[in-house]
XYZ file of C-alpha atoms in Angstrom:
568
model
C 20.982 -2.220 27.484
C 21.535 1.006 25.600
C 20.430 1.415 21.985
C 24.007 0.894 20.783
C 24.534 -2.196 22.945
C 21.337 -3.837 21.767
C 22.080 -2.912 18.166
C 25.509 -4.560 18.448
C 23.936 -7.704 19.900
C 21.427 -7.919 17.047
C 24.227 -7.383 14.534
C 26.138 -10.309 16.033
C 23.216 -12.683 16.584
C 21.617 -12.217 13.137
C 24.795 -12.923 11.184
C 23.138 -15.960 9.591
C 20.109 -13.927 8.485
C 21.384 -11.880 5.537
C 18.186 -9.875 5.040
C 17.990 -8.685 8.657
C 21.751 -8.211 8.968
C 21.929 -6.119 5.799
C 19.086 -3.930 7.059
C 20.891 -3.370 10.341
C 24.108 -2.362 8.567
C 22.180 0.087 6.420
C 20.535 1.936 9.333
C 21.315 5.609 9.890
C 21.354 6.930 13.464
C 17.698 8.022 13.442
C 16.425 4.694 12.135
C 18.662 2.804 14.540
C 17.354 4.806 17.477
C 13.701 4.296 16.494
C 14.246 0.565 15.911
C 16.012 -0.067 19.229
C 14.847 2.473 21.808
C 12.077 0.106 22.982
C 10.466 -3.268 22.325
C 7.478 -3.374 20.018
C 4.660 -3.059 22.540
C 2.332 -6.023 23.103
C -1.098 -4.769 24.171
C -4.687 -5.970 23.949
C -4.374 -5.668 20.167
C -1.121 -7.665 20.105
C 1.805 -6.222 18.137
C 1.841 -3.717 15.289
C 4.763 -1.879 13.728
C 6.899 -1.255 10.674
C 8.527 -4.261 9.030
C 12.294 -4.217 9.589
C 15.174 -5.213 11.867
C 15.265 -4.534 15.584
C 13.065 -5.057 18.666
C 10.744 -2.156 17.738
C 10.034 -3.636 14.302
C 8.020 -6.533 12.907
C 10.405 -9.347 11.972
C 10.815 -13.098 12.527
C 12.575 -12.493 15.851
C 9.928 -10.242 17.399
C 7.183 -12.550 16.090
C 8.960 -15.625 17.481
C 9.475 -13.957 20.854
C 5.810 -12.916 21.053
C 4.793 -16.446 20.079
C 6.997 -17.923 22.810
C 5.310 -15.638 25.338
C 1.868 -16.632 24.060
C 2.856 -20.315 24.200
C 3.704 -19.919 27.883
C 0.322 -18.264 28.470
C -1.536 -21.141 26.795
C 0.617 -23.995 28.136
C 1.688 -27.384 26.831
C -1.129 -29.417 25.313
C -3.015 -26.333 24.141
C -4.377 -25.514 20.688
C -3.830 -22.261 18.760
C -5.355 -21.273 15.402
C -3.389 -19.034 13.004
C -4.468 -16.894 10.046
C -2.685 -14.290 7.956
C -3.476 -11.633 5.366
C -1.840 -10.463 2.126
C 0.744 -8.175 3.699
C 4.469 -8.431 3.140
C 5.837 -11.386 5.144
C 2.444 -12.271 6.658
C 2.815 -15.891 5.539
C 6.399 -16.011 6.856
C 5.375 -14.625 10.246
C 2.424 -17.046 10.458
C 4.689 -20.034 9.795
C 7.202 -18.673 12.332
C 4.462 -18.530 14.983
C 3.279 -22.065 14.151
C 6.851 -23.395 14.466
C 7.235 -21.843 17.926
C 3.875 -23.119 19.165
C 4.649 -26.636 17.933
C 8.040 -26.629 19.702
C 6.265 -25.803 22.951
C 3.908 -28.768 22.829
C 0.983 -26.809 21.388
C -0.953 -27.960 18.331
C -0.916 -25.156 15.762
C -3.833 -24.999 13.311
C -2.979 -22.816 10.315
C -4.911 -21.850 7.192
C -3.365 -22.952 3.885
C -3.972 -19.541 2.349
C -4.673 -15.980 3.415
C -7.931 -15.534 5.315
C -10.005 -12.662 6.818
C -9.584 -11.758 10.482
C -13.207 -12.655 11.385
C -12.665 -16.131 9.947
C -9.887 -16.643 12.508
C -12.263 -15.577 15.289
C -14.722 -18.172 13.993
C -11.991 -20.826 13.672
C -10.895 -20.405 17.303
C -14.438 -21.166 18.424
C -15.148 -23.876 15.844
C -11.897 -25.773 16.515
C -12.182 -25.262 20.291
C -8.777 -23.609 20.497
C -7.256 -21.971 23.541
C -6.066 -18.960 21.548
C -5.697 -17.579 18.061
C -3.347 -15.345 16.078
C -3.885 -13.238 12.972
C -0.865 -11.768 11.225
C -2.131 -8.442 9.888
C -1.825 -4.687 10.247
C -5.417 -4.146 9.148
C -5.628 -0.937 7.072
C -2.150 0.491 7.784
C 0.289 1.344 4.943
C 2.327 -1.424 3.288
C 5.407 -0.877 5.489
C 3.453 -2.176 8.517
C 2.519 -5.605 9.761
C 1.111 -6.895 13.026
C 0.168 -9.823 15.234
C -3.299 -9.942 16.836
C -3.934 -12.388 19.676
C -7.327 -13.944 20.459
C -8.725 -15.782 23.464
C -10.745 -19.032 23.461
C -14.012 -17.112 22.991
C -12.801 -15.646 19.693
C -12.349 -12.141 21.154
C -9.108 -10.245 20.936
C -7.158 -10.687 24.161
C -8.637 -9.217 27.322
C -6.563 -6.788 29.362
C -5.664 -9.608 31.777
C -4.574 -12.084 29.086
C -2.612 -9.364 27.294
C -0.796 -8.412 30.492
C 0.004 -12.040 31.321
C 1.356 -12.616 27.818
C 3.340 -9.378 27.939
C 5.084 -10.516 31.121
C 5.868 -13.866 29.493
C 7.308 -12.049 26.471
C 9.437 -9.764 28.640
C 10.802 -12.856 30.400
C 11.870 -14.333 27.049
C 15.259 -13.569 25.533
C 14.704 -12.693 21.876
C 17.487 -15.012 20.712
C 18.145 -17.619 23.403
C 14.689 -17.969 24.949
C 12.676 -19.105 21.924
C 11.908 -22.734 21.050
C 11.156 -23.578 17.425
C 10.795 -26.566 15.089
C 11.041 -26.819 11.320
C 7.611 -25.976 9.845
C 7.549 -28.869 7.370
C 8.625 -31.280 10.080
C 5.783 -29.987 12.247
C 3.319 -30.706 9.436
C 4.713 -34.254 9.130
C 4.494 -35.089 12.828
C 1.082 -33.487 13.319
C 2.115 -30.683 15.678
C 1.188 -28.235 12.898
C -2.134 -28.929 11.145
C -3.615 -27.266 8.083
C -7.190 -26.092 8.661
C -9.620 -27.826 6.313
C -11.048 -25.702 3.494
C -14.567 -26.601 4.669
C -14.196 -24.206 7.600
C -14.522 -21.205 5.278
C -17.788 -22.653 3.926
C -19.077 -23.073 7.496
C -18.129 -19.477 8.202
C -20.062 -18.254 5.162
C -23.016 -20.443 6.206
C -23.073 -18.586 9.526
C -22.807 -15.220 7.789
C -25.721 -15.869 5.420
C -27.803 -17.241 8.306
C -27.945 -13.659 9.642
C -29.718 -12.359 6.534
C -33.340 -11.324 6.866
C -34.322 -11.322 3.181
C -31.608 -13.435 1.512
C -33.320 -13.726 -1.864
C -34.006 -10.019 -2.265
C -30.745 -8.904 -3.977
C -31.328 -11.419 -6.788
C -34.977 -10.460 -7.073
C -34.243 -6.762 -7.602
C -31.076 -7.276 -9.659
C -28.729 -5.527 -7.228
C -25.419 -4.556 -8.862
C -22.236 -3.884 -6.913
C -18.679 -2.871 -7.779
C -16.380 -4.416 -5.184
C -12.713 -3.997 -4.262
C -10.890 -6.223 -1.747
C -7.986 -3.716 -1.724
C -5.550 -6.517 -2.713
C -6.425 -8.326 0.509
C -8.271 -11.286 1.968
C -11.855 -10.352 1.095
C -11.719 -11.353 -2.562
C -12.811 -14.986 -2.150
C -15.109 -14.958 0.916
C -16.958 -11.730 0.100
C -17.540 -12.693 -3.527
C -18.623 -16.214 -2.535
C -21.105 -14.767 -0.068
C -22.522 -12.195 -2.484
C -22.744 -14.857 -5.184
C -24.888 -16.998 -2.872
C -27.218 -14.014 -2.488
C -27.499 -13.446 -6.212
C -25.724 -10.082 -6.130
C -24.295 -9.051 -9.500
C -20.760 -8.339 -8.270
C -18.027 -6.854 -10.466
C -14.516 -6.570 -9.030
C -11.920 -3.824 -9.501
C -9.252 -5.809 -11.346
C -6.278 -3.670 -10.256
C -7.202 -4.287 -6.594
C -8.422 -7.879 -6.905
C -5.455 -10.165 -6.247
C -3.397 -10.304 -3.026
C -0.512 -7.813 -3.041
C 1.045 -6.490 0.148
C 2.492 -3.499 -1.687
C -1.028 -2.129 -2.351
C 0.164 -0.553 -5.628
C -2.899 1.628 -6.318
C -3.709 2.655 -2.721
C -0.772 3.516 -0.433
C -3.095 3.597 2.585
C -5.579 0.700 2.097
C -8.321 2.157 4.261
C -11.994 2.187 3.123
C -12.479 5.487 4.970
C -10.508 7.311 2.258
C -12.474 8.664 -0.693
C -9.532 8.495 -3.118
C -9.345 4.728 -2.637
C -12.685 4.403 -4.454
C -11.374 6.138 -7.584
C -10.901 2.954 -9.621
C -14.267 1.623 -8.454
C -15.915 4.845 -9.588
C -14.240 4.616 -12.974
C -15.616 1.100 -13.410
C -19.015 2.295 -12.203
C -19.304 4.717 -15.141
C -19.610 1.698 -17.424
C -21.506 -0.711 -15.158
C -23.910 1.663 -13.365
C -24.006 -0.279 -10.048
C -26.250 0.517 -7.092
C -23.301 0.886 -4.740
C -19.521 0.615 -4.387
C -18.104 -1.701 -1.740
C -14.530 -2.015 -0.427
C -12.964 -4.114 2.333
C -9.596 -3.496 3.967
C -6.731 -6.040 3.604
C -7.753 -8.306 6.496
C -11.447 -7.883 5.654
C -12.691 -6.793 9.056
C -13.717 -3.288 7.898
C -15.939 -2.291 4.999
C -16.655 1.051 3.360
C -19.416 1.886 0.894
C -20.370 4.634 -1.519
C -24.057 4.909 -2.411
C -25.302 5.896 -5.836
C -27.155 9.199 -6.173
C -29.952 10.018 -8.613
C -27.513 11.820 -10.923
C -25.191 8.801 -11.111
C -22.541 10.173 -8.737
C -21.560 8.383 -5.537
C -21.553 9.515 -1.912
C -19.037 7.895 0.448
C -20.839 7.020 3.671
C -19.040 7.318 7.000
C -18.584 4.409 9.378
C -21.113 5.952 11.745
C -23.647 6.406 8.956
C -23.368 2.802 7.765
C -23.792 1.585 11.355
C -26.868 3.745 11.877
C -28.397 2.596 8.583
C -27.781 -1.061 9.433
C -29.240 -0.515 12.892
C -32.397 1.110 11.493
C -32.751 -1.512 8.754
C -32.252 -4.552 11.012
C -34.464 -3.301 13.848
C -37.284 -2.104 11.583
C -37.223 -5.215 9.383
C -37.145 -7.649 12.283
C -39.967 -5.734 13.973
C -42.053 -5.983 10.782
C -41.228 -9.701 10.490
C -42.074 -10.354 14.130
C -38.567 -11.679 14.875
C -37.287 -8.781 16.996
C -36.465 -10.115 20.483
C -37.733 -8.505 23.642
C -35.219 -5.899 24.852
C -32.925 -6.148 21.790
C -29.300 -5.130 22.397
C -27.014 -3.010 20.234
C -23.395 -2.728 21.394
C -21.220 0.193 20.306
C -18.076 2.017 21.389
C -18.094 5.304 23.312
C -16.794 7.190 20.252
C -19.541 5.855 17.982
C -22.750 7.544 16.743
C -24.732 9.221 19.523
C -27.762 9.026 17.227
C -27.897 5.298 17.999
C -29.636 6.193 21.273
C -32.524 7.802 19.393
C -32.945 4.797 17.098
C -32.810 2.478 20.107
C -35.665 4.356 21.778
C -37.825 3.901 18.680
C -37.549 0.106 18.867
C -37.217 -0.445 22.621
C -33.593 -1.494 22.266
C -30.829 -1.251 24.843
C -27.507 0.385 23.976
C -24.398 -0.961 25.678
C -21.447 1.447 25.408
C -17.909 0.063 25.620
C -14.365 1.361 25.245
C -12.820 1.746 21.792
C -11.835 -1.638 20.406
C -14.064 -4.386 19.069
C -12.809 -6.804 21.730
C -14.964 -4.948 24.224
C -18.010 -5.476 22.014
C -17.080 -9.163 21.833
C -16.793 -9.363 25.625
C -20.330 -8.004 26.020
C -21.600 -10.538 23.469
C -19.985 -13.321 25.485
C -21.519 -11.919 28.667
C -24.989 -11.969 27.122
C -24.455 -15.537 25.916
C -23.260 -16.654 29.354
C -26.527 -15.355 30.838
C -28.564 -17.189 28.223
C -29.473 -13.892 26.551
C -27.436 -14.163 23.357
C -30.568 -13.934 21.211
C -31.020 -10.335 22.397
C -27.904 -9.259 20.474
C -28.815 -7.752 17.094
C -25.776 -5.672 16.089
C -22.360 -4.532 17.226
C -20.622 -1.623 15.515
C -17.951 1.027 15.782
C -17.334 4.249 13.888
C -14.159 2.888 12.295
C -16.131 0.820 9.764
C -16.525 -2.332 11.862
C -19.818 -4.292 12.144
C -20.923 -7.699 13.414
C -24.157 -9.660 13.571
C -24.587 -13.162 15.015
C -22.759 -15.027 17.774
C -20.497 -17.259 15.646
C -17.555 -14.810 15.817
C -16.366 -12.108 18.221
C -14.622 -9.592 15.992
C -15.752 -7.122 13.372
C -16.682 -8.877 10.184
C -16.641 -7.266 6.755
C -17.977 -10.443 5.131
C -21.141 -10.171 7.241
C -21.292 -6.406 6.809
C -20.915 -6.633 3.017
C -23.762 -9.151 2.871
C -26.103 -7.193 5.144
C -25.329 -3.897 3.403
C -26.210 -5.488 0.061
C -29.469 -6.842 1.465
C -30.287 -3.402 2.869
C -29.446 -1.805 -0.491
C -31.725 -4.309 -2.244
C -34.566 -3.455 0.131
C -34.047 0.245 -0.598
C -33.880 -0.392 -4.352
C -37.207 -2.232 -4.169
C -38.666 0.886 -2.520
C -36.909 3.217 -5.019
C -34.777 4.850 -2.305
C -31.055 5.500 -2.702
C -28.603 4.846 0.120
C -27.846 8.580 0.595
C -31.611 9.265 0.668
C -32.057 6.602 3.344
C -29.387 8.252 5.495
C -31.042 11.631 5.029
C -34.381 10.149 6.150
C -32.715 8.907 9.340
C -31.356 12.379 10.055
C -34.768 13.913 9.435
C -36.461 11.365 11.686
C -34.011 11.380 14.598
C -32.146 14.689 14.282
C -28.962 15.951 12.654
C -25.985 14.591 14.539
C -22.781 14.868 12.542
C -19.516 13.094 13.354
C -15.993 13.879 12.208
C -12.710 12.086 12.884
C -9.437 14.011 13.082
C -6.126 12.132 12.847
C -2.810 13.619 13.987
C 0.348 11.639 13.166
C 3.353 11.425 15.522
C 6.151 9.062 14.454
C 8.938 7.629 16.590
C 10.041 8.209 20.165
C 9.631 11.986 19.971
C 6.109 11.491 18.639
C 5.151 9.268 21.587
C 6.412 11.898 24.010
C 4.554 14.681 22.223
C 1.268 12.742 22.370
C 1.657 12.514 26.153
C 2.145 16.297 26.322
C -0.931 16.882 24.170
C -3.102 14.629 26.338
C -1.877 16.524 29.426
C -2.748 19.841 27.771
C -6.293 18.630 27.129
C -6.612 17.330 30.708
C -5.491 20.690 32.035
C -8.241 22.318 29.934
C -11.035 20.174 31.403
C -13.179 23.134 32.458
C -12.233 25.424 29.577
C -14.574 26.036 26.707
C -13.856 25.211 23.069
C -15.096 26.676 19.799
C -16.782 29.583 21.594
C -18.873 27.203 23.722
C -18.786 26.604 27.469
C -17.738 23.328 29.061
C -20.673 21.312 30.393
C -19.149 17.961 31.239
C -15.775 16.199 31.276
C -14.871 12.524 31.484
C -11.420 11.040 32.068
C -11.499 7.306 31.351
C -7.945 6.870 32.649
C -9.158 8.050 36.064
C -12.632 6.460 35.713
C -14.387 9.713 36.522
C -17.038 11.895 34.921
C -17.613 15.475 36.098
C -20.586 17.818 35.747
C -18.794 21.167 35.302
C -21.599 23.370 36.680
C -22.249 21.434 39.886
C -18.865 19.805 40.290
C -20.607 16.489 40.887
C -18.517 13.446 39.996
C -19.561 9.979 38.847
C -17.526 6.793 38.527
C -17.127 5.329 35.039
C -17.570 1.557 35.249
C -15.289 0.637 32.380
C -11.631 -0.485 32.269
C -9.199 2.406 32.561
C -8.176 3.856 29.191
C -6.391 7.013 28.059
C -9.511 8.705 26.659
C -10.884 12.170 27.410
C -14.421 13.374 26.646
C -15.531 17.020 26.575
C -19.208 18.022 26.473
C -19.947 21.598 25.426
C -22.922 23.877 25.054
C -24.415 24.206 21.582
C -24.753 20.437 21.075
C -21.002 19.922 20.683
C -18.894 17.102 22.068
C -15.490 15.590 21.359
C -13.265 12.768 22.574
C -9.487 12.521 22.211
C -7.193 9.524 22.629
C -3.830 8.225 21.417
C -4.266 5.284 19.056
C -3.418 1.895 20.504
C -2.248 0.518 17.147
C -0.839 3.447 15.157
C 1.543 6.376 15.813
C -1.271 8.901 15.882
C -3.822 10.698 18.015
C -7.502 10.642 17.199
C -10.211 13.188 17.963
C -13.871 12.241 17.538
C -16.118 15.263 17.042
C -19.914 15.408 17.454
C -22.234 18.238 16.411
C -25.990 18.120 17.092
C -28.307 20.810 15.746
C -31.907 21.326 14.563
C -30.753 21.754 10.957
C -27.994 20.284 8.808
C -26.601 23.747 8.100
C -26.223 24.585 11.785
C -24.617 21.228 12.513
C -22.072 21.767 9.727
C -21.167 25.306 10.836
C -20.753 24.205 14.449
C -18.645 21.243 13.364
C -16.276 23.525 11.477
C -15.786 25.651 14.589
C -15.157 22.605 16.752
C -12.758 21.046 14.266
C -10.678 24.228 14.128
C -10.620 24.599 17.918
C -9.445 21.034 18.539
C -6.854 21.212 15.748
C -5.526 24.510 17.098
C -5.239 22.997 20.580
C -3.216 20.036 19.290
C -0.949 22.257 17.185
C -0.297 24.649 20.081
C 1.580 22.004 22.038
C 5.326 21.979 21.411
């Protein structure tokens, strides 16, 4: 169907849904085109898009259609767990999914209230479900929502499961192909079941079981200012920190669930401005650190207190490296470090992790971007009876996980372990920024920078393809005044040594990621985001001194930005 034909069909078939129908009638030509030129894509991360009317938007029809496809993947007699965050319509979409699952002979287990993403991963495993769904758009702006799908191991869908579900979705008519029951009727007949509140307590039990010195925060009087960014972290994070004896004060304006995110248009803990209210509260309370979790509480950001009372926002890479050093060194001192410990990270995350791994005899497993790949490696270790080797999984985008009870990044765990680490540092009279500096001094200065380039709509998707082609065509070119040393194309599963021309096969699933290695200790990777209308470039600068690393990073940042901007 053409855009106009599909638009007309939606206009006719949603006549009994005033909200959707009114939105459709209010669309201008540009909005209509963007909302109907394609279906909202279902990938390994599920669905994500702007809330609105049309097949390329998040609404009850696209959610119901996706749920019908997932129901066919799972099959009659299956079990699916459902969670949702504080975003606009998250509860509505969660109930819509439950109603579809129930109509297809699947028992739907749903939380009574909003819950963090990692808690859903835990619930899938704890309730022995065949799949799971979280309604969330993570840290995207308020106009977005999404639908993440999980397998029976608690990992986000594998490539195979995602493809199977996608085909089932494509075979489902968005209006005539969906089965659904009344939600309240489903509750009455037992096809929809509320998850018992005790599951959250079990989840927190598993989180605190990962701690190495659980009584230390209370002993040193650790003080934290925390913001849940109007999301799901408020209850579980504060409960966990309370168990540890952390003196936790919350940012009131960002405490209660609110999908409009009134004080932070982009609820991402990577953004310094989002800590403004926490810093204002810190002037009065003088905490040891600031802590913030994104709306679905799978990512956490921190700002460490300096000697002069100011705060330094730590990057996702830096927090991961600090946790890695703290956990490995502490477990070694305690005699609990396993033989051949394993740290799992993504290919765009902290090269310095290799140096820390060498210090403690640890193995680094590199995976593609996306925490599901970390989860898959955890499951692989467990299947071989080697799960106790796993000590930490992390990615540069503020995601961390310890323990085998869940298979997705977990800001409840990360908040707890960060606080324990901060308490250990406080006992030794070391600030968090000073600890990071000591790691750089010990292992070398290796700076990381993330560049984001936004491209909205159909034209944006097409431009990203042209930009990726331009980078591929420049595989042997130098950047930032440096020569090309190596090039890797993960879509073609090949890695090339530029000087010799020797090629190696990359033994990872194919993915649209390019990696450029340059002289002068520079490296960068570029990829289109799988969940947002943007491209990302991950820059690395290694140098003997901090000053050199910074100067080289500036050159690299300019060169990559110029390359992106040169493409029409």
